[in-house]
Amino acid sequence: MHIPSDHPRHRSLKTRQMLEEGVRNGLVTPTGMIAHGRGEAFDYLLGERTTEAAREAARAAAAHLLLASHPVISTNGNSSVLAPEGLKVLSEAVPCQVEVNLFHHSEDRVKRLVEHLQGKGLKDVLGTNARESIPSLTSNRALCERDGIFTADVVLVLLEDGDRTQALRDMGKTVLSVDLNPLSRTARTAHVNVVDELSRALDVIVEYIEELKTCPESDFHKIIEIYDSETNLKNAMNAMSKHLQSQ
Ligand code: PTJ
């Protein structure tokens, strides 16, 4: 369907179209549409902009990624279809691996997503050799690659509300996440959660990666030390509340 470029919700409608196509191509799970609707609602509350709180979280996430010895970006159906360019730029900027990890898991879908990302120019995409399992998780999200998420020291989790973040933390890993919902289990459990729309969040993290690369490593430690996740999530909720009151 043609979406006029002057439509006030052009971007949002195009994004929905991408997800719809993703479902048709077997990349996105049908419930990915529901997850996206939840995200859109929170983005509306935010005013569809990157807040100061999100920038602060993105800076802390960048510092963690630069200090990591084995960072991995975990991507699912929605994030792989919504932001392949962002994933490519970030994975090259750090640099780090990208691993396809699915809740609604099937080998066929993992393979399709790995090929989709490779087609977008990503090089080091894992997921098809998921023979390890994250302890204490009963869902298929536990499946991961030995040379990827299983042995990573820092994992960036994109768009999920569940129990994997706690399980990854229990394995001693640092968990970073992007989730527009500041109340989600993932957002509240991660060491750093960026409350922002995925593509915007990846852009800002990359911006900070490039900026911090010119700084001494001691600066990364300082950024991480002063970062307080609970306060950041409260600031994100305050930004939503202020935006609502300004309407
Ligand atoms: O591809 P699969 O099988 O791994 O499934 C992926 C989905 C996304 C369907 C699955 O992880 C899921 O059901 O997710 P949840 O539990 O609905 O959580 C998704 C979270 O991401 C919610 O808290 C949403 O607010 C948030 N979200 C959705 N879209 C965006 C987003 N956050 C940032 N940017 C978005 N575009």
mmCIF file of C-alpha atoms and ligand atoms in Angstrom:
data_model
loop_
_atom_site.group_PDB
_atom_site.id
_atom_site.type_symbol
_atom_site.label_atom_id
_atom_site.label_comp_id
_atom_site.label_asym_id
_atom_site.label_seq_id
_atom_site.Cartn_x
_atom_site.Cartn_y
_atom_site.Cartn_z
ATOM 1 C CA MET A 1 0.000 0.000 0.000
ATOM 2 C CA HIS A 2 1.280 3.499 -0.856
ATOM 3 C CA ILE A 3 1.745 5.721 2.182
ATOM 4 C CA PRO A 4 1.866 9.420 1.211
ATOM 5 C CA SER A 5 5.133 11.018 2.327
ATOM 6 C CA ASP A 6 3.235 14.002 3.777
ATOM 7 C CA HIS A 7 1.102 11.799 6.024
ATOM 8 C CA PRO A 8 1.671 12.962 9.651
ATOM 9 C CA ARG A 9 2.378 9.387 10.705
ATOM 10 C CA HIS A 10 4.386 8.435 7.622
ATOM 11 C CA ARG A 11 7.293 6.946 9.592
ATOM 12 C CA SER A 12 5.072 4.966 11.935
ATOM 13 C CA LEU A 13 2.992 3.574 9.052
ATOM 14 C CA LYS A 14 6.114 2.632 7.081
ATOM 15 C CA THR A 15 7.498 0.842 10.123
ATOM 16 C CA ARG A 16 4.275 -1.119 10.532
ATOM 17 C CA GLN A 17 4.464 -2.044 6.870
ATOM 18 C CA MET A 18 8.020 -3.366 7.374
ATOM 19 C CA LEU A 19 6.842 -5.558 10.235
ATOM 20 C CA GLU A 20 3.852 -6.811 8.244
ATOM 21 C CA GLU A 21 6.199 -7.762 5.413
ATOM 22 C CA GLY A 22 8.516 -9.362 7.977
ATOM 23 C CA VAL A 23 5.652 -11.568 9.140
ATOM 24 C CA ARG A 24 4.879 -12.548 5.548
ATOM 25 C CA ASN A 25 8.565 -13.448 4.958
ATOM 26 C CA GLY A 26 8.758 -15.573 8.094
ATOM 27 C CA LEU A 27 11.164 -13.176 9.844
ATOM 28 C CA VAL A 28 8.838 -11.617 12.416
ATOM 29 C CA THR A 29 6.529 -13.619 14.646
ATOM 30 C CA PRO A 30 2.865 -12.470 14.380
ATOM 31 C CA THR A 31 2.966 -11.503 18.057
ATOM 32 C CA GLY A 32 5.815 -9.160 17.142
ATOM 33 C CA MET A 33 3.070 -6.809 15.929
ATOM 34 C CA ILE A 34 1.568 -6.776 19.420
ATOM 35 C CA ALA A 35 4.992 -6.102 20.964
ATOM 36 C CA HIS A 36 5.465 -3.253 18.501
ATOM 37 C CA GLY A 37 2.096 -1.745 19.441
ATOM 38 C CA ARG A 38 3.167 -1.720 23.054
ATOM 39 C CA GLY A 39 6.387 0.047 22.090
ATOM 40 C CA GLU A 40 4.535 2.606 19.940
ATOM 41 C CA ALA A 41 2.258 3.501 22.840
ATOM 42 C CA PHE A 42 5.252 4.271 25.066
ATOM 43 C CA ASP A 43 6.892 6.240 22.256
ATOM 44 C CA TYR A 44 3.736 8.349 22.004
ATOM 45 C CA LEU A 45 4.018 9.090 25.723
ATOM 46 C CA LEU A 46 7.659 10.083 25.228
ATOM 47 C CA GLY A 47 6.738 12.429 22.385
ATOM 48 C CA GLU A 48 8.648 10.267 19.873
ATOM 49 C CA ARG A 49 11.968 11.869 20.775
ATOM 50 C CA THR A 50 15.207 10.938 22.470
ATOM 51 C CA THR A 51 15.138 12.277 26.019
ATOM 52 C CA GLU A 52 18.046 13.369 28.203
ATOM 53 C CA ALA A 53 17.542 10.175 30.238
ATOM 54 C CA ALA A 54 17.896 8.067 27.094
ATOM 55 C CA ARG A 55 21.079 9.920 26.115
ATOM 56 C CA GLU A 56 22.544 9.321 29.562
ATOM 57 C CA ALA A 57 21.710 5.605 29.345
ATOM 58 C CA ALA A 58 23.104 5.381 25.811
ATOM 59 C CA ARG A 59 26.375 6.911 27.041
ATOM 60 C CA ALA A 60 26.620 4.346 29.860
ATOM 61 C CA ALA A 61 25.805 1.528 27.413
ATOM 62 C CA ALA A 62 28.543 2.770 25.067
ATOM 63 C CA ALA A 63 31.049 2.819 27.927
ATOM 64 C CA HIS A 64 30.166 -0.790 28.868
ATOM 65 C CA LEU A 65 30.444 -1.941 25.244
ATOM 66 C CA LEU A 66 33.856 -0.311 24.819
ATOM 67 C CA LEU A 67 35.191 -1.838 28.033
ATOM 68 C CA ALA A 68 33.877 -5.331 27.260
ATOM 69 C CA SER A 69 36.221 -8.086 26.195
ATOM 70 C CA HIS A 70 33.456 -10.103 24.495
ATOM 71 C CA PRO A 71 30.363 -7.995 23.772
ATOM 72 C CA VAL A 72 27.408 -9.493 21.870
ATOM 73 C CA ILE A 73 24.231 -7.853 20.541
ATOM 74 C CA SER A 74 21.231 -10.172 20.901
ATOM 75 C CA THR A 75 18.651 -9.579 18.192
ATOM 76 C CA ASN A 76 15.163 -11.024 17.681
ATOM 77 C CA GLY A 77 12.710 -10.916 14.761
ATOM 78 C CA ASN A 78 11.428 -7.392 15.425
ATOM 79 C CA SER A 79 14.821 -5.781 15.985
ATOM 80 C CA SER A 80 16.398 -7.523 12.965
ATOM 81 C CA VAL A 81 13.668 -6.225 10.663
ATOM 82 C CA LEU A 82 13.299 -2.772 12.216
ATOM 83 C CA ALA A 83 16.953 -1.783 12.465
ATOM 84 C CA PRO A 84 19.398 -3.891 10.413
ATOM 85 C CA GLU A 85 21.406 -0.791 9.439
ATOM 86 C CA GLY A 86 21.657 0.321 13.067
ATOM 87 C CA LEU A 87 22.785 -3.173 14.072
ATOM 88 C CA LYS A 88 25.430 -3.150 11.350
ATOM 89 C CA VAL A 89 26.798 0.277 12.265
ATOM 90 C CA LEU A 90 26.865 -0.486 15.990
ATOM 91 C CA SER A 91 28.426 -3.943 15.582
ATOM 92 C CA GLU A 92 31.175 -2.425 13.441
ATOM 93 C CA ALA A 93 31.707 0.576 15.711
ATOM 94 C CA VAL A 94 32.255 -1.463 18.898
ATOM 95 C CA PRO A 95 33.177 -3.965 17.195
ATOM 96 C CA CYS A 96 31.074 -6.952 18.323
ATOM 97 C CA GLN A 97 29.133 -10.004 17.199
ATOM 98 C CA VAL A 98 25.379 -10.097 16.605
ATOM 99 C CA GLU A 99 23.447 -13.227 17.622
ATOM 100 C CA VAL A 100 19.895 -14.085 16.604
ATOM 101 C CA ASN A 101 18.017 -15.231 19.707
ATOM 102 C CA LEU A 102 14.298 -15.928 19.525
ATOM 103 C CA PHE A 103 11.439 -16.419 21.928
ATOM 104 C CA HIS A 104 9.190 -17.962 19.262
ATOM 105 C CA HIS A 105 12.054 -20.155 18.161
ATOM 106 C CA SER A 106 12.383 -22.301 15.078
ATOM 107 C CA GLU A 107 15.555 -23.280 13.249
ATOM 108 C CA ASP A 108 14.016 -22.083 10.013
ATOM 109 C CA ARG A 109 13.321 -18.607 11.411
ATOM 110 C CA VAL A 110 16.817 -18.300 12.899
ATOM 111 C CA LYS A 111 18.304 -19.244 9.516
ATOM 112 C CA ARG A 112 16.077 -16.757 7.679
ATOM 113 C CA LEU A 113 17.035 -13.965 10.093
ATOM 114 C CA VAL A 114 20.761 -14.736 9.898
ATOM 115 C CA GLU A 115 20.510 -14.635 6.083
ATOM 116 C CA HIS A 116 18.430 -11.435 6.239
ATOM 117 C CA LEU A 117 21.085 -9.706 8.358
ATOM 118 C CA GLN A 118 23.925 -11.009 6.198
ATOM 119 C CA GLY A 119 22.033 -9.639 3.204
ATOM 120 C CA LYS A 120 22.085 -6.243 4.915
ATOM 121 C CA GLY A 121 25.867 -6.420 5.168
ATOM 122 C CA LEU A 122 26.363 -7.780 8.699
ATOM 123 C CA LYS A 123 29.352 -10.085 8.864
ATOM 124 C CA ASP A 124 29.604 -11.878 12.181
ATOM 125 C CA VAL A 125 26.020 -13.125 12.688
ATOM 126 C CA LEU A 126 25.547 -16.062 15.064
ATOM 127 C CA GLY A 127 22.486 -18.109 16.019
ATOM 128 C CA THR A 128 22.438 -21.177 13.806
ATOM 129 C CA ASN A 129 24.773 -23.171 16.109
ATOM 130 C CA ALA A 130 22.906 -22.595 19.345
ATOM 131 C CA ARG A 131 23.953 -25.680 21.331
ATOM 132 C CA GLU A 132 24.294 -24.062 24.737
ATOM 133 C CA SER A 133 21.535 -23.115 27.117
ATOM 134 C CA ILE A 134 21.252 -20.249 29.598
ATOM 135 C CA PRO A 135 20.732 -21.947 32.996
ATOM 136 C CA SER A 136 17.343 -21.601 34.718
ATOM 137 C CA LEU A 137 15.473 -20.430 31.609
ATOM 138 C CA THR A 138 12.720 -22.767 30.427
ATOM 139 C CA SER A 139 11.832 -20.939 27.201
ATOM 140 C CA ASN A 140 13.644 -21.372 23.898
ATOM 141 C CA ARG A 141 15.252 -18.013 24.526
ATOM 142 C CA ALA A 142 17.740 -20.002 26.587
ATOM 143 C CA LEU A 143 19.337 -21.386 23.416
ATOM 144 C CA CYS A 144 22.562 -19.629 22.492
ATOM 145 C CA GLU A 145 25.944 -20.126 20.873
ATOM 146 C CA ARG A 146 29.014 -21.064 22.914
ATOM 147 C CA ASP A 147 31.172 -18.506 21.105
ATOM 148 C CA GLY A 148 28.443 -15.863 21.337
ATOM 149 C CA ILE A 149 25.994 -15.021 24.117
ATOM 150 C CA PHE A 150 27.015 -18.013 26.269
ATOM 151 C CA THR A 151 30.570 -16.748 26.815
ATOM 152 C CA ALA A 152 29.947 -13.005 26.323
ATOM 153 C CA ASP A 153 30.766 -10.662 29.186
ATOM 154 C CA VAL A 154 28.398 -7.903 27.990
ATOM 155 C CA VAL A 155 25.100 -8.597 26.204
ATOM 156 C CA LEU A 156 22.909 -5.932 24.599
ATOM 157 C CA VAL A 157 19.307 -7.192 24.654
ATOM 158 C CA LEU A 158 16.827 -5.599 22.256
ATOM 159 C CA LEU A 159 13.052 -5.387 22.685
ATOM 160 C CA GLU A 160 12.081 -8.056 25.149
ATOM 161 C CA ASP A 161 10.146 -8.180 28.375
ATOM 162 C CA GLY A 162 10.994 -11.364 30.189
ATOM 163 C CA ASP A 163 13.276 -13.354 32.451
ATOM 164 C CA ARG A 164 16.397 -13.693 30.266
ATOM 165 C CA THR A 165 18.036 -10.524 31.574
ATOM 166 C CA GLN A 166 17.987 -11.864 35.140
ATOM 167 C CA ALA A 167 19.272 -15.245 33.931
ATOM 168 C CA LEU A 168 22.121 -13.541 32.044
ATOM 169 C CA ARG A 169 22.942 -11.477 35.130
ATOM 170 C CA ASP A 170 22.954 -14.673 37.188
ATOM 171 C CA MET A 171 25.659 -15.939 34.803
ATOM 172 C CA GLY A 172 27.748 -12.916 35.806
ATOM 173 C CA LYS A 173 27.195 -10.934 32.639
ATOM 174 C CA THR A 174 26.543 -7.230 32.269
ATOM 175 C CA VAL A 175 23.222 -6.707 30.527
ATOM 176 C CA LEU A 176 22.330 -3.623 28.506
ATOM 177 C CA SER A 177 18.931 -3.238 26.872
ATOM 178 C CA VAL A 178 16.769 -1.058 24.673
ATOM 179 C CA ASP A 179 13.117 -0.970 25.653
ATOM 180 C CA LEU A 180 10.626 1.889 25.393
ATOM 181 C CA ASN A 181 8.774 0.477 28.378
ATOM 182 C CA PRO A 182 10.535 1.623 31.558
ATOM 183 C CA LEU A 183 8.351 -0.779 33.561
ATOM 184 C CA SER A 184 9.314 -3.943 31.694
ATOM 185 C CA ARG A 185 11.172 -6.697 33.550
ATOM 186 C CA THR A 186 14.061 -6.338 31.141
ATOM 187 C CA ALA A 187 14.313 -2.563 31.618
ATOM 188 C CA ARG A 188 14.229 -2.903 35.403
ATOM 189 C CA THR A 189 16.698 -5.769 35.575
ATOM 190 C CA ALA A 190 19.309 -4.616 33.059
ATOM 191 C CA HIS A 191 22.391 -2.747 34.298
ATOM 192 C CA VAL A 192 21.526 -0.077 31.715
ATOM 193 C CA ASN A 193 18.273 0.250 29.755
ATOM 194 C CA VAL A 194 17.828 2.872 27.064
ATOM 195 C CA VAL A 195 14.192 4.030 27.092
ATOM 196 C CA ASP A 196 13.996 4.994 23.450
ATOM 197 C CA GLU A 197 12.755 3.694 20.119
ATOM 198 C CA LEU A 198 15.185 1.090 18.768
ATOM 199 C CA SER A 199 16.564 2.926 15.709
ATOM 200 C CA ARG A 200 16.982 6.186 17.615
ATOM 201 C CA ALA A 201 18.623 4.360 20.531
ATOM 202 C CA LEU A 202 21.129 2.542 18.306
ATOM 203 C CA ASP A 203 22.041 5.860 16.623
ATOM 204 C CA VAL A 204 22.709 7.537 19.962
ATOM 205 C CA ILE A 205 24.745 4.605 21.298
ATOM 206 C CA VAL A 206 26.891 4.745 18.132
ATOM 207 C CA GLU A 207 27.277 8.518 18.577
ATOM 208 C CA TYR A 208 28.665 7.945 22.089
ATOM 209 C CA ILE A 209 30.851 5.030 20.988
ATOM 210 C CA GLU A 210 32.548 7.337 18.469
ATOM 211 C CA GLU A 211 32.849 10.152 21.012
ATOM 212 C CA LEU A 212 34.199 7.942 23.813
ATOM 213 C CA LYS A 213 36.744 6.275 21.548
ATOM 214 C CA THR A 214 38.680 9.544 21.696
ATOM 215 C CA CYS A 215 38.656 9.545 25.538
ATOM 216 C CA PRO A 216 40.865 7.670 28.026
ATOM 217 C CA GLU A 217 39.517 4.365 29.395
ATOM 218 C CA SER A 218 39.326 5.928 32.873
ATOM 219 C CA ASP A 219 36.424 8.053 31.563
ATOM 220 C CA PHE A 220 34.430 4.905 30.725
ATOM 221 C CA HIS A 221 34.837 3.672 34.294
ATOM 222 C CA LYS A 222 33.671 7.039 35.669
ATOM 223 C CA ILE A 223 30.570 7.043 33.449
ATOM 224 C CA ILE A 224 29.660 3.524 34.593
ATOM 225 C CA GLU A 225 30.343 4.332 38.247
ATOM 226 C CA ILE A 226 28.015 7.347 38.382
ATOM 227 C CA TYR A 227 25.237 5.693 36.352
ATOM 228 C CA ASP A 228 22.190 4.729 38.402
ATOM 229 C CA SER A 229 19.640 2.643 36.513
ATOM 230 C CA GLU A 230 16.742 3.164 38.921
ATOM 231 C CA THR A 231 17.127 6.940 38.764
ATOM 232 C CA ASN A 232 17.437 6.830 34.987
ATOM 233 C CA LEU A 233 14.185 4.857 34.624
ATOM 234 C CA LYS A 234 12.438 7.330 36.955
ATOM 235 C CA ASN A 235 13.750 10.200 34.819
ATOM 236 C CA ALA A 236 12.392 8.478 31.709
ATOM 237 C CA MET A 237 8.968 8.120 33.365
ATOM 238 C CA ASN A 238 9.096 11.776 34.459
ATOM 239 C CA ALA A 239 9.838 12.764 30.854
ATOM 240 C CA MET A 240 6.716 10.857 29.768
ATOM 241 C CA SER A 241 4.642 12.464 32.479
ATOM 242 C CA LYS A 242 5.929 15.991 31.617
ATOM 243 C CA HIS A 243 5.175 15.403 27.951
ATOM 244 C CA LEU A 244 1.624 14.345 28.842
ATOM 245 C CA GLN A 245 1.103 17.387 31.041
ATOM 246 C CA SER A 246 2.347 19.690 28.298
ATOM 247 C CA GLN A 247 -0.402 18.501 25.941
HETATM 248 O O1 PTJ B 1 11.313 -12.632 17.477
HETATM 249 P P1 PTJ B 1 10.949 -13.290 18.783
HETATM 250 O O2 PTJ B 1 10.312 -14.621 18.583
HETATM 251 O O3 PTJ B 1 12.123 -13.398 19.711
HETATM 252 O O4 PTJ B 1 9.872 -12.363 19.507
HETATM 253 C C1 PTJ B 1 10.151 -10.994 19.655
HETATM 254 C C2 PTJ B 1 9.069 -10.280 20.475
HETATM 255 C C3 PTJ B 1 9.361 -8.782 20.386
HETATM 256 C C4 PTJ B 1 7.698 -10.578 19.890
HETATM 257 C C5 PTJ B 1 9.136 -10.784 21.904
HETATM 258 O O5 PTJ B 1 10.408 -10.529 22.404
HETATM 259 C C6 PTJ B 1 8.088 -10.172 22.766
HETATM 260 O O6 PTJ B 1 6.983 -10.660 22.908
HETATM 261 O O7 PTJ B 1 8.444 -9.044 23.340
HETATM 262 P P2 PTJ B 1 7.621 -8.346 24.523
HETATM 263 O O8 PTJ B 1 7.632 -9.207 25.712
HETATM 264 O O9 PTJ B 1 6.326 -7.823 24.025
HETATM 265 O O10 PTJ B 1 8.561 -7.116 24.826
HETATM 266 C C7 PTJ B 1 8.930 -6.204 23.848
HETATM 267 C C8 PTJ B 1 9.315 -4.903 24.558
HETATM 268 O O11 PTJ B 1 9.933 -4.050 23.582
HETATM 269 C C9 PTJ B 1 8.103 -4.154 25.115
HETATM 270 O O12 PTJ B 1 8.389 -3.735 26.434
HETATM 271 C C10 PTJ B 1 7.920 -2.951 24.171
HETATM 272 O O13 PTJ B 1 7.531 -1.798 24.866
HETATM 273 C C11 PTJ B 1 9.326 -2.759 23.606
HETATM 274 N N1 PTJ B 1 9.352 -2.289 22.228
HETATM 275 C C12 PTJ B 1 8.579 -2.700 21.195
HETATM 276 N N2 PTJ B 1 8.936 -2.068 20.070
HETATM 277 C C13 PTJ B 1 9.969 -1.263 20.380
HETATM 278 C C14 PTJ B 1 10.249 -1.400 21.765
HETATM 279 N N3 PTJ B 1 11.233 -0.729 22.379
HETATM 280 C C15 PTJ B 1 11.997 0.089 21.613
HETATM 281 N N4 PTJ B 1 11.793 0.268 20.281
HETATM 282 C C16 PTJ B 1 10.803 -0.382 19.631
HETATM 283 N N5 PTJ B 1 10.628 -0.223 18.323
#
